[in-house]
Structure formats: structure tokens, C-alpha cells
PDB file of C-alpha atoms and ligand atoms in Angstrom:
ATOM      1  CA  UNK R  26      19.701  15.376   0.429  1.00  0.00           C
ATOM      2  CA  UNK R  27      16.304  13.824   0.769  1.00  0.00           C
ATOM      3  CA  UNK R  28      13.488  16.096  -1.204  1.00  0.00           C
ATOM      4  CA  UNK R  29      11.269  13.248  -1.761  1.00  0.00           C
ATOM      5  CA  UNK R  30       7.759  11.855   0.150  1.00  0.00           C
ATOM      6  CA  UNK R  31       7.533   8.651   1.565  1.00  0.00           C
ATOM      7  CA  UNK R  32       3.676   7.828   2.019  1.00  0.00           C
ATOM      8  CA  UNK R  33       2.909   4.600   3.508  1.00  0.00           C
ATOM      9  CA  UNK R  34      -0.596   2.355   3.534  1.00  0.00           C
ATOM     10  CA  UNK R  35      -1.342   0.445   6.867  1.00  0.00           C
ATOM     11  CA  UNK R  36      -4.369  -1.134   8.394  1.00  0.00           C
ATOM     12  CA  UNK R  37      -4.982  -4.876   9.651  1.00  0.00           C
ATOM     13  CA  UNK R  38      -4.920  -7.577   6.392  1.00  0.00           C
ATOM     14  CA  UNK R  39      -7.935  -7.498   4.193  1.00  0.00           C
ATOM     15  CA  UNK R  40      -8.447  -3.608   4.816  1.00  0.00           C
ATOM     16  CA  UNK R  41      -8.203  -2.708   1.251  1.00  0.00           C
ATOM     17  CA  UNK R  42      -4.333  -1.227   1.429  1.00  0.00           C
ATOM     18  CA  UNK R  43      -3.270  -2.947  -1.681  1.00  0.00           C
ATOM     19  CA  UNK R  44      -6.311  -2.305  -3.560  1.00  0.00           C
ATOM     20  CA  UNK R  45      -6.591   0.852  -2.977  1.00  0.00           C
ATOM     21  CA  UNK R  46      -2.550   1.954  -3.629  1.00  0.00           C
ATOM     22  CA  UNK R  47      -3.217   0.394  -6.768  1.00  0.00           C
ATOM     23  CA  UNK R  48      -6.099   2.451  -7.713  1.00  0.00           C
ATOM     24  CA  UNK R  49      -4.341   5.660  -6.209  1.00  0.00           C
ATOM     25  CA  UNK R  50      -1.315   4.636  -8.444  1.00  0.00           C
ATOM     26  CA  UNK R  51      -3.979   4.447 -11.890  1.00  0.00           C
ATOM     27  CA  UNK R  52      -5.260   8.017 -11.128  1.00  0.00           C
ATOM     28  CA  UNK R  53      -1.902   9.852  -9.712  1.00  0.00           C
ATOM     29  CA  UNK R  54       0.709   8.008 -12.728  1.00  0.00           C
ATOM     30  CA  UNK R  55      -0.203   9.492 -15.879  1.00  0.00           C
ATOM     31  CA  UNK R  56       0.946  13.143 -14.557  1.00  0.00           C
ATOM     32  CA  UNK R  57       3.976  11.698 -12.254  1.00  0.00           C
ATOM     33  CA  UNK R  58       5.523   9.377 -14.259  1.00  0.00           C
ATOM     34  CA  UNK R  59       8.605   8.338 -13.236  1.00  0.00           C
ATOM     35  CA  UNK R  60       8.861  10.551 -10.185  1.00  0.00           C
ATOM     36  CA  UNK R  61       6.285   8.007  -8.669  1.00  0.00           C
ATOM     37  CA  UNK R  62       7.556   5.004  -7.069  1.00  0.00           C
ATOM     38  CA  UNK R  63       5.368   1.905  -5.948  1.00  0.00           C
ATOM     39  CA  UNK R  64       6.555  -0.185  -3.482  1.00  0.00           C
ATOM     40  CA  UNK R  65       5.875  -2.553  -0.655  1.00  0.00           C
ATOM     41  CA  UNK R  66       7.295  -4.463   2.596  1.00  0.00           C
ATOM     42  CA  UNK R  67       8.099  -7.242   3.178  1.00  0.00           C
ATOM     43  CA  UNK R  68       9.943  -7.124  -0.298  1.00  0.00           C
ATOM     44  CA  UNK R  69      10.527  -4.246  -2.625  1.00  0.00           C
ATOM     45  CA  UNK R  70      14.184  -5.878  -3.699  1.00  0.00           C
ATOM     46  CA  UNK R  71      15.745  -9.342  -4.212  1.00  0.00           C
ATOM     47  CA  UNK R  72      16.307  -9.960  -0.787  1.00  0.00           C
ATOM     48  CA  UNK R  73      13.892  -8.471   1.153  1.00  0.00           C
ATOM     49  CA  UNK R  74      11.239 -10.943  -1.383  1.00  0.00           C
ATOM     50  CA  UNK R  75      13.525 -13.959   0.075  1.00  0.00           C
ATOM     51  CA  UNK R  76      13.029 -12.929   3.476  1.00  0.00           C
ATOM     52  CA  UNK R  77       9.206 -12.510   2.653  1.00  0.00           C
ATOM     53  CA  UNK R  78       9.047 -15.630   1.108  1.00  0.00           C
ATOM     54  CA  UNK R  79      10.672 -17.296   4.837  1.00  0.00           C
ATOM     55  CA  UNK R  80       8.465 -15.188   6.696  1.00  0.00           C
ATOM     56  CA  UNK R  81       5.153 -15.691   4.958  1.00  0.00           C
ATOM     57  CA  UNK R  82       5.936 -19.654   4.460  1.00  0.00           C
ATOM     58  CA  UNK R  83       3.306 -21.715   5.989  1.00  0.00           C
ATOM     59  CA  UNK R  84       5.486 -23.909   6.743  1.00  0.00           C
ATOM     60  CA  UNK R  85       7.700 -22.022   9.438  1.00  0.00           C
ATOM     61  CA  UNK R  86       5.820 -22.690  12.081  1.00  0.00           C
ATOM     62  CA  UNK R  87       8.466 -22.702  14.142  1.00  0.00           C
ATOM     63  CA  UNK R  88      10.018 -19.119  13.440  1.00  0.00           C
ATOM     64  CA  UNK R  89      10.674 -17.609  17.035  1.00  0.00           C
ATOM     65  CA  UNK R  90       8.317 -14.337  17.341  1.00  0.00           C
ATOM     66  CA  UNK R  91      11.899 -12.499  17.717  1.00  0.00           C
ATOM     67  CA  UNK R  92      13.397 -13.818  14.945  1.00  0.00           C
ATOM     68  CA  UNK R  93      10.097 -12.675  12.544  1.00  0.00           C
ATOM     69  CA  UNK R  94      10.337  -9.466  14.058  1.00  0.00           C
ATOM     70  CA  UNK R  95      14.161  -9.155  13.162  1.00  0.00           C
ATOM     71  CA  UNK R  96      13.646 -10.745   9.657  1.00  0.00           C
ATOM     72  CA  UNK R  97      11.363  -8.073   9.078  1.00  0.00           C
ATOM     73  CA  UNK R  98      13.283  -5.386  10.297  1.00  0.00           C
ATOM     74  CA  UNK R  99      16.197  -6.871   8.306  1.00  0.00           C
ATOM     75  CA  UNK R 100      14.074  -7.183   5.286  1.00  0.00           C
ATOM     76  CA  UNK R 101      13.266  -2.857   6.156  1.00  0.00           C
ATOM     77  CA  UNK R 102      17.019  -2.076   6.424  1.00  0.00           C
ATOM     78  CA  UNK R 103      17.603  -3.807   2.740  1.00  0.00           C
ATOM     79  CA  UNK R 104      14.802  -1.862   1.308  1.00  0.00           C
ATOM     80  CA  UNK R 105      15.348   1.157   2.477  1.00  0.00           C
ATOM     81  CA  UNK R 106      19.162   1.119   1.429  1.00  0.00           C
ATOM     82  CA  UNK R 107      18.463  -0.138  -1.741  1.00  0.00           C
ATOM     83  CA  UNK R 108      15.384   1.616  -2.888  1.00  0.00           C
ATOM     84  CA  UNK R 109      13.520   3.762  -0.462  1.00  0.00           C
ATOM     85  CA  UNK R 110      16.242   6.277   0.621  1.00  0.00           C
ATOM     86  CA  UNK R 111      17.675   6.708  -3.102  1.00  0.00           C
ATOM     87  CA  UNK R 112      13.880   7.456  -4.442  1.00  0.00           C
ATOM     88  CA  UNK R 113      14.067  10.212  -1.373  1.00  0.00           C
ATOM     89  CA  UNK R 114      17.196  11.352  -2.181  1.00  0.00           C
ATOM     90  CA  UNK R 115      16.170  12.035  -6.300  1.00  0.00           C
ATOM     91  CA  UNK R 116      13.002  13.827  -5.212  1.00  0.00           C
ATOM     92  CA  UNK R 117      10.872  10.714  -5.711  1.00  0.00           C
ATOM     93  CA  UNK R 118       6.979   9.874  -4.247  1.00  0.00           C
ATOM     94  CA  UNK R 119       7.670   6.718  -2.387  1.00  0.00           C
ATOM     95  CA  UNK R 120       4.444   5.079  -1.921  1.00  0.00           C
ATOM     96  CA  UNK R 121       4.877   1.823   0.210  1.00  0.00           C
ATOM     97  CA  UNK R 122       2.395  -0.443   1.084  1.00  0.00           C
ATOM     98  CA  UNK R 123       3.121  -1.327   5.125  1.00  0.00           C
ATOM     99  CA  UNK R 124       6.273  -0.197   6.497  1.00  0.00           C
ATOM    100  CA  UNK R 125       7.472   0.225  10.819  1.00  0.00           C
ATOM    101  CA  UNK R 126       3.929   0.334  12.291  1.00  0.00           C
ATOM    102  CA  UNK R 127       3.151  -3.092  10.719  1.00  0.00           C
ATOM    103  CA  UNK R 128       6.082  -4.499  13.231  1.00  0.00           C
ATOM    104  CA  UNK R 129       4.561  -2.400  15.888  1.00  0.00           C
ATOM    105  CA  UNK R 130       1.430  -3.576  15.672  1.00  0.00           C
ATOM    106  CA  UNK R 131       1.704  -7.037  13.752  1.00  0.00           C
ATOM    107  CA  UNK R 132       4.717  -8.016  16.000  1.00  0.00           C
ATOM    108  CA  UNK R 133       4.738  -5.537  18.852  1.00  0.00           C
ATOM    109  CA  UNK R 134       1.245  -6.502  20.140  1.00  0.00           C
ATOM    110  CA  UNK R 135      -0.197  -9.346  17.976  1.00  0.00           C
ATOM    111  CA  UNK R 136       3.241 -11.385  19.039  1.00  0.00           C
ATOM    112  CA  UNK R 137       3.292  -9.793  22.152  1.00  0.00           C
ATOM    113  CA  UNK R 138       6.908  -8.618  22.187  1.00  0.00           C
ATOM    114  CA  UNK R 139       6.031  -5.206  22.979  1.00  0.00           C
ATOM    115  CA  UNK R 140       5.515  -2.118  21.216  1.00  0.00           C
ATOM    116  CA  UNK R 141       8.432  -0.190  22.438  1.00  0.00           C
ATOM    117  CA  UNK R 142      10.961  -3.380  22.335  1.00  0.00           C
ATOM    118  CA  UNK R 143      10.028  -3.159  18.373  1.00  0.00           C
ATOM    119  CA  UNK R 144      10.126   0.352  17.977  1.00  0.00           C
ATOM    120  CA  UNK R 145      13.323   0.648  19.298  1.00  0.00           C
ATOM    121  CA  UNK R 146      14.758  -2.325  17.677  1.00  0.00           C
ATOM    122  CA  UNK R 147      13.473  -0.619  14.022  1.00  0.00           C
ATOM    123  CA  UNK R 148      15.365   2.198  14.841  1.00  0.00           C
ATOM    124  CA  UNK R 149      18.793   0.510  14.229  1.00  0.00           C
ATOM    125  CA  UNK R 150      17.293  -0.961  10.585  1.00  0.00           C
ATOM    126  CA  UNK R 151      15.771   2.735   9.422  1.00  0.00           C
ATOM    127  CA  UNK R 152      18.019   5.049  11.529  1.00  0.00           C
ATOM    128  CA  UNK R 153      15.288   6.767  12.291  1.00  0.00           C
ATOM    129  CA  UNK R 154      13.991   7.313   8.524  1.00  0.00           C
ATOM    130  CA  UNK R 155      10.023   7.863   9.069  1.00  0.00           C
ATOM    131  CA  UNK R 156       6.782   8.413   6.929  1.00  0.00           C
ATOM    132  CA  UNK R 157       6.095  12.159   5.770  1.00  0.00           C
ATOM    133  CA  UNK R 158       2.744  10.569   5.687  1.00  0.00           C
ATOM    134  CA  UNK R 159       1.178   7.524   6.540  1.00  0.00           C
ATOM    135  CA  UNK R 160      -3.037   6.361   5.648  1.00  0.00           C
ATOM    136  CA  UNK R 161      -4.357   3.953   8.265  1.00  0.00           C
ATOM    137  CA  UNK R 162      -7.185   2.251   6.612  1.00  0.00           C
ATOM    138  CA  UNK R 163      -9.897   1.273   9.521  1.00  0.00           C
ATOM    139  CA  UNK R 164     -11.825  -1.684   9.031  1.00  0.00           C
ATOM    140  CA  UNK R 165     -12.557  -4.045  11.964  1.00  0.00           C
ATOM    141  CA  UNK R 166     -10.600  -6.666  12.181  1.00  0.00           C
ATOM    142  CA  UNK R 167     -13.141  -9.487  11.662  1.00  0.00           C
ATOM    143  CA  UNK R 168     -14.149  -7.894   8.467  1.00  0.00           C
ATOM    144  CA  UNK R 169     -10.725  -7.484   6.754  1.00  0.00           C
ATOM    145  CA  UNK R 170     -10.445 -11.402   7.200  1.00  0.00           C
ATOM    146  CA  UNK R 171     -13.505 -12.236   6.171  1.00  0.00           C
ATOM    147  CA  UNK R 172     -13.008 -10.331   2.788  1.00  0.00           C
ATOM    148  CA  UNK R 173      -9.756 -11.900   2.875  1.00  0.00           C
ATOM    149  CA  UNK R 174     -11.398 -15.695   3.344  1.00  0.00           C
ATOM    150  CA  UNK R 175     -14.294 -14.628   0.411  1.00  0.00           C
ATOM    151  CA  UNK R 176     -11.882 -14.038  -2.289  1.00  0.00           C
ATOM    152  CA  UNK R 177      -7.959 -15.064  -1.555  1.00  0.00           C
ATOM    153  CA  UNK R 178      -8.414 -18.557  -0.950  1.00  0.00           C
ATOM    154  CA  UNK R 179      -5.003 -19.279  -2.762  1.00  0.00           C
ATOM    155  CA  UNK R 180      -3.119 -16.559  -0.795  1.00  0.00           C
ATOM    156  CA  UNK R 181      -3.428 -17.075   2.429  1.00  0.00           C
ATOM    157  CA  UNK R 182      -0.119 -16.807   4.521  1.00  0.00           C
ATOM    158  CA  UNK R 183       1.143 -17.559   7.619  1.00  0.00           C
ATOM    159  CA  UNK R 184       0.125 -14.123   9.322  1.00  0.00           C
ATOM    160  CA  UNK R 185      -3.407 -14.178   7.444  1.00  0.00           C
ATOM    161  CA  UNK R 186      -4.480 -17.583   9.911  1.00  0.00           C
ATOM    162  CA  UNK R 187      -3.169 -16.567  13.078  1.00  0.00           C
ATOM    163  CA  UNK R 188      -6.709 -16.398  15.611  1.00  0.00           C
ATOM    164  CA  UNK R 189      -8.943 -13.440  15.917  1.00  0.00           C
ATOM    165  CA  UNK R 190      -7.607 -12.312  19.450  1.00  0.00           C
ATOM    166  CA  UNK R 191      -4.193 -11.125  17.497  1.00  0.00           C
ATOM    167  CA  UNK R 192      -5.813  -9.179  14.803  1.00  0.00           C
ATOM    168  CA  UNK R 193      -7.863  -7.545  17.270  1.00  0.00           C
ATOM    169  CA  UNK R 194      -4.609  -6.705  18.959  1.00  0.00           C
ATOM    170  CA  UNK R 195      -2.765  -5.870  15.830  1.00  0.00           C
ATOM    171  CA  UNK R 196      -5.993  -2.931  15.280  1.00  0.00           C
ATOM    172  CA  UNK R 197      -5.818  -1.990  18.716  1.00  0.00           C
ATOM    173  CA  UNK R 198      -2.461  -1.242  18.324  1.00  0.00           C
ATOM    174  CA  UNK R 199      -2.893   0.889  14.996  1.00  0.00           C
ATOM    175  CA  UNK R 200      -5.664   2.898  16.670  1.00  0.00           C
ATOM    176  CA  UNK R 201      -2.961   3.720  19.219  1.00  0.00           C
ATOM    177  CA  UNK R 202      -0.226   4.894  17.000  1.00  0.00           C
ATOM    178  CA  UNK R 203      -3.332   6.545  14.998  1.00  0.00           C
ATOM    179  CA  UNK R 204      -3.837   8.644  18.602  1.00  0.00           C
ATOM    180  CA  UNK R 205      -0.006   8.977  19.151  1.00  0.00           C
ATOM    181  CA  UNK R 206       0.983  10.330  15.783  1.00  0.00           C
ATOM    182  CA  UNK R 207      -2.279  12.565  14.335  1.00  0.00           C
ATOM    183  CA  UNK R 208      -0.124  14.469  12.452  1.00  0.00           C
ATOM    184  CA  UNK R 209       1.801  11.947  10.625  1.00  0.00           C
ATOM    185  CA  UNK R 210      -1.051   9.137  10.600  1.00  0.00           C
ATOM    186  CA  UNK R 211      -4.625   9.971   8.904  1.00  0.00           C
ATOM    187  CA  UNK R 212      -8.053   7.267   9.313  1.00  0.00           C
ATOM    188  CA  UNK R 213      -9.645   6.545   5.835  1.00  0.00           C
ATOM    189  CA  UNK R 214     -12.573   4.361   6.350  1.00  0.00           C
ATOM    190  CA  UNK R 215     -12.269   1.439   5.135  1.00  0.00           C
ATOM    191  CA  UNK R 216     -15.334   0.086   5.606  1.00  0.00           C
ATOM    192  CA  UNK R 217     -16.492   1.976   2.965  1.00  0.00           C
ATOM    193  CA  UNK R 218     -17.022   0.848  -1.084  1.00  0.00           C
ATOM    194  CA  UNK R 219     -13.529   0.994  -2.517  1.00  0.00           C
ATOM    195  CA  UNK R 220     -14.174   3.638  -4.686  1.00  0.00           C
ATOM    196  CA  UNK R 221     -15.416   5.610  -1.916  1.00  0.00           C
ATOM    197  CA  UNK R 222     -11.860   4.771   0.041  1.00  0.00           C
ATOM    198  CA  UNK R 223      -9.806   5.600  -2.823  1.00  0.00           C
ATOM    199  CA  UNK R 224     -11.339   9.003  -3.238  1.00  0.00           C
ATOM    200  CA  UNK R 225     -10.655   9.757   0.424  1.00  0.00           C
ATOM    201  CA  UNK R 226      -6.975   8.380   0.205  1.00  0.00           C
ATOM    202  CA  UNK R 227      -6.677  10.649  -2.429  1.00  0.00           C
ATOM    203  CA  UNK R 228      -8.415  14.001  -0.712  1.00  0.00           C
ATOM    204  CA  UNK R 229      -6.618  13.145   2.561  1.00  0.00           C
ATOM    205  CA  UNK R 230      -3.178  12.963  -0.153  1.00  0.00           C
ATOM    206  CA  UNK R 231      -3.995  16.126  -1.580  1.00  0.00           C
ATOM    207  CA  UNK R 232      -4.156  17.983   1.824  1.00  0.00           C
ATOM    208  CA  UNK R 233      -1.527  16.430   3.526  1.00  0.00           C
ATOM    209  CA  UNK R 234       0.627  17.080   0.396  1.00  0.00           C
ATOM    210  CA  UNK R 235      -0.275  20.659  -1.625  1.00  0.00           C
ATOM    211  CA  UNK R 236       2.688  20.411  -3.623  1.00  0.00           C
ATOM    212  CA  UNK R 237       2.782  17.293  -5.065  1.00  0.00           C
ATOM    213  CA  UNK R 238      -1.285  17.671  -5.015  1.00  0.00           C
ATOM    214  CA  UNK R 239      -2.197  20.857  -6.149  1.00  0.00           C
ATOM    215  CA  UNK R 240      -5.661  21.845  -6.610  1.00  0.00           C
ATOM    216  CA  UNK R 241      -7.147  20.353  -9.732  1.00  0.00           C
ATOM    217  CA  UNK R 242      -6.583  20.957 -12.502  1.00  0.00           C
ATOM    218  CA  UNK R 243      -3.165  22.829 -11.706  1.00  0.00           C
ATOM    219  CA  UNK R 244      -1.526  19.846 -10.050  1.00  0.00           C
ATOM    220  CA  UNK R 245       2.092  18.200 -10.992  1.00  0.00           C
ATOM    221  CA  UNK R 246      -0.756  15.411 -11.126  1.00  0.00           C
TER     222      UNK R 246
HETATM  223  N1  ATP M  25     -13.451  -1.315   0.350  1.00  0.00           N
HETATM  224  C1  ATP M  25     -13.626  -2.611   0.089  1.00  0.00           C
HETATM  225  N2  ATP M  25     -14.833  -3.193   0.230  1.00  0.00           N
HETATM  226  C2  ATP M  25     -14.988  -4.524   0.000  1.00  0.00           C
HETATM  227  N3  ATP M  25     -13.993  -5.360  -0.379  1.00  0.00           N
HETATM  228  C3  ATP M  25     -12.767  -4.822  -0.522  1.00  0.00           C
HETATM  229  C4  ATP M  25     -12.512  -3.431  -0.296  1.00  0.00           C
HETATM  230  N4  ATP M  25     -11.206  -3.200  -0.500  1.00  0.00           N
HETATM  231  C5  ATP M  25     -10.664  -4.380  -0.846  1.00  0.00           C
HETATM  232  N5  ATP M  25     -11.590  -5.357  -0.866  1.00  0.00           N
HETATM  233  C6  ATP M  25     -11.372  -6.787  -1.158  1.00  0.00           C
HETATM  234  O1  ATP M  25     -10.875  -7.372   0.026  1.00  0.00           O
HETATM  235  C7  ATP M  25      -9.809  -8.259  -0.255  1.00  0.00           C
HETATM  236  C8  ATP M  25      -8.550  -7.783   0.447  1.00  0.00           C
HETATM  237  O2  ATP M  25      -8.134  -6.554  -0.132  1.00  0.00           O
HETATM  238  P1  ATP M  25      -6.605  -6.160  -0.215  1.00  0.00           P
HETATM  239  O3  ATP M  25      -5.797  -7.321  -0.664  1.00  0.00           O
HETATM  240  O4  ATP M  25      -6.504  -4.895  -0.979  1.00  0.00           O
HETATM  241  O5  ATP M  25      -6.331  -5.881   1.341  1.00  0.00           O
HETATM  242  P2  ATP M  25      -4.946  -5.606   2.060  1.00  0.00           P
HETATM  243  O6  ATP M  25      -5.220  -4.585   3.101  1.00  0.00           O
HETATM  244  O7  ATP M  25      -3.901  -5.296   1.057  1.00  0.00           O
HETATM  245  O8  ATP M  25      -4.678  -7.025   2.741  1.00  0.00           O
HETATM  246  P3  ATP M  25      -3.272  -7.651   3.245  1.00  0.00           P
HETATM  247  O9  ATP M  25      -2.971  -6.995   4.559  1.00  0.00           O
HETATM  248  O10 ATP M  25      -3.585  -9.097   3.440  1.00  0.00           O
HETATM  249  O11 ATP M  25      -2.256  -7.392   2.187  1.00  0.00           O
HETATM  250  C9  ATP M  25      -9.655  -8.270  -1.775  1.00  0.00           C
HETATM  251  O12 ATP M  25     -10.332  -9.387  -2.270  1.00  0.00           O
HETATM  252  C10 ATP M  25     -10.319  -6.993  -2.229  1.00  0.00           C
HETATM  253  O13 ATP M  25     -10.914  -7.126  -3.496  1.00  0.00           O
HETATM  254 MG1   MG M  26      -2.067  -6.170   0.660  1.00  0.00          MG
END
């Protein structure tokens, strides 16, 4: 039976979702402990990281747009098998940074292969495993690069130096799913000081989920 949360961190690259799931995971692991699980996509297990590693490559320039999207939703399928769903199943906090609306958006719009077409294929890979919860960090998309360009020289992948027009149609495509899904998909601001994000990650966690995040002082936190 699946008891546990999966919580997922989305938003265009440079928005902060990495930064500020590490943060979250400083404040919210000395009361969880093991019953918090940290975790992201592509990757999360041996060979989803090999897929990442062909996906993100520089050097692939000639990956089809179908085949990325189907690496990724292969690279899903393996980590939701081998970590996601048994995490659920013992009663775990999954927190995931970028999971099925990255393809939507990243490869549904920004490739152009549709937003249904990659929905539907992601059903087959999750069988039909979604978020409990899911924070969309909003920053424009100009400004998540730039931060991205001002301090991550060395990472940049193959994604990261696509042109402008796609990132502006991977966050138009966010801000849609934000409007189709309310109740599963909440805005933090990322335009905001981290510290400033990271405390409304963590209010917006604390609503969504009273259980895990009781009030303070009384929380399983
Ligand atoms: N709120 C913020 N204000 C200013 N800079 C930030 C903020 N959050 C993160 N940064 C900086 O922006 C850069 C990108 O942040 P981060 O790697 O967390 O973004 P990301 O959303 O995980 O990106 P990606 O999609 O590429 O993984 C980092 O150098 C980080 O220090
Ligand atoms: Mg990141």
C-alpha cells in the first residue's frame, strides 16, 4: 500500500529548485530522519544517471526530440520502480527534484512534440503514479539563465543552451499546468532572495501537508 508523499520541485533551469530542496532538506531532516528521502530526475539510480549522462551530453546533438523524450520517460519508469514507489510504499517523504511536468513542458512544448503526446506517453512509464504535491518555482525565464550563466559556468548542459524562445515556452507551459492542476501544483516566487523562497516552500509544505507538518513546535518535524 502506498502511505507515503511524493513532493516534487519544478520551474524552468536556474529557478532555484535545487537550492532550495537542499535548504528545505537542512531544516525538515533532523526530525524526519530516515523517513525523508531526497531524490531527483533524470537519475536517482544507476541507470537512470546513465541515461542522464546521454541525455545531458553536449555532445548528442543529434538525439531525435522523441528519443529524449522517451529516454526520459525511460529514465522515470527505472526510478520510480526502483526507488520512488518503494519509499511510497514504507510510508516515506519522497522529495524529487523535477519529475512528469519537466517532459511536459521541457519536451512537450520547448521540443514541440506536444503536451498531450508526452503526457500520454508518461503514462505507460508511471502508470499513472502522480505528485501528492508539486512547488512550481516562478522566475522568468531570462532570469533563471542568467543566474545560471553568473555562477555554473562548468555545468552547463545540453538543455541549459538551447535559445530563449524554448525556455519561454518551457514557462509558458508550467504556468499552464500551474492553471490546470491548482490543487496539486502551488507558485513560490522565485524571484525572491532564497531564503525568502525557502521559507515559502516550507509554509506552502506545511499547509499542503498538516500531518507530516504540524504546527510548530508539535510537528513529526
Ligand atoms: N532565489 C535566488 N536568488 C538568486 N540566485 C539564486 C536563487 N536561487 C538559486 N540561485 C542561484 O542560481 C543558480 C541556479 O540555482 P539552482 O541550481 O538551484 O537552480 P535549478 O532550478 O536547480 O536549476 P536547474 O534547472 O538548471 O537544475 C545557482 O547559482 C544558485 O546559487
Ligand atoms: Mg537543479
Amino acid at each position: 500500500m502506498v502511505t507515503g508523499k511524493l513532493i516534487t520541485f519544478e520551474g524552468p533551469d536556474g529557478a532555484g529548485k535545487t537550492s532550495a530542496l537542499n535548504a528545505i532538506v537542512a531544516k525538515i531532516k533532523p526530525q524526519l530522519g530516515d523517513r525523508l528521502v531526497v531524490t531527483r530526475e533524470p537519475g536517482g539510480n544507476r541507470i537512470s544517471e546513465a541515461i542522464r549522462q546521454l541525455i545531458l551530453d553536449r555532445q548528442n546533438t543529434a538525439m531525435d526530440d522523441r528519443t529524449e523524450a522517451l529516454l526520459y520517460a525511460a529514465a522515470r519508469r527505472q526510478h520510480i520502480v526502483q526507488k520512488i514507489l518503494p519509499a511510497l510504499q514504507a510510508d516515506q517523504l519522497v522529495l524529487c527534484d523535477r519529475f512528469i511536468d519537466s517532459s511536459i513542458a521541457y519536451q512537450g512544448a520547448g521540443r514541440g512534440i506536444g503536451e498531450q503526446a508526452v503526457a500520454e506517453m508518461n503514462q505507460f512509464a508511471t502508470e499513472g503514479l502522480t505528485p501528492d504535491l508539486t512547488l512550481y518555482f516562478d522566475v522568468d525565464a531570462a532570469v533563471g539563465l542568467k543566474r545560471i550563466q553568473t555562477h555554473r559556468q562548468d555545468e552547463i548542459n545540453r538543455l541549459d543552451v538551447e535559445a530563449l524562445s524554448f525556455h519561454h515556452r518551457v514557462q509558458a507551459a508550467y504556468l499552464q499546468l500551474l492553471a490546470q492542476f491548482p490543487a496539486r501544483i502551488k507558485r513560490v516566487d522565485a524571484s525572491q532572495p532564497l531564503d525568502v523562497v525557502v521559507a515559502q516552500s516550507l509554509a506552502i509544505l506545511t499547509t499542503q501537508l498538516p500531518t507530516y507538518f504540524k504546527a510548530e513546535g508539535k510537528s513529526k518535524l
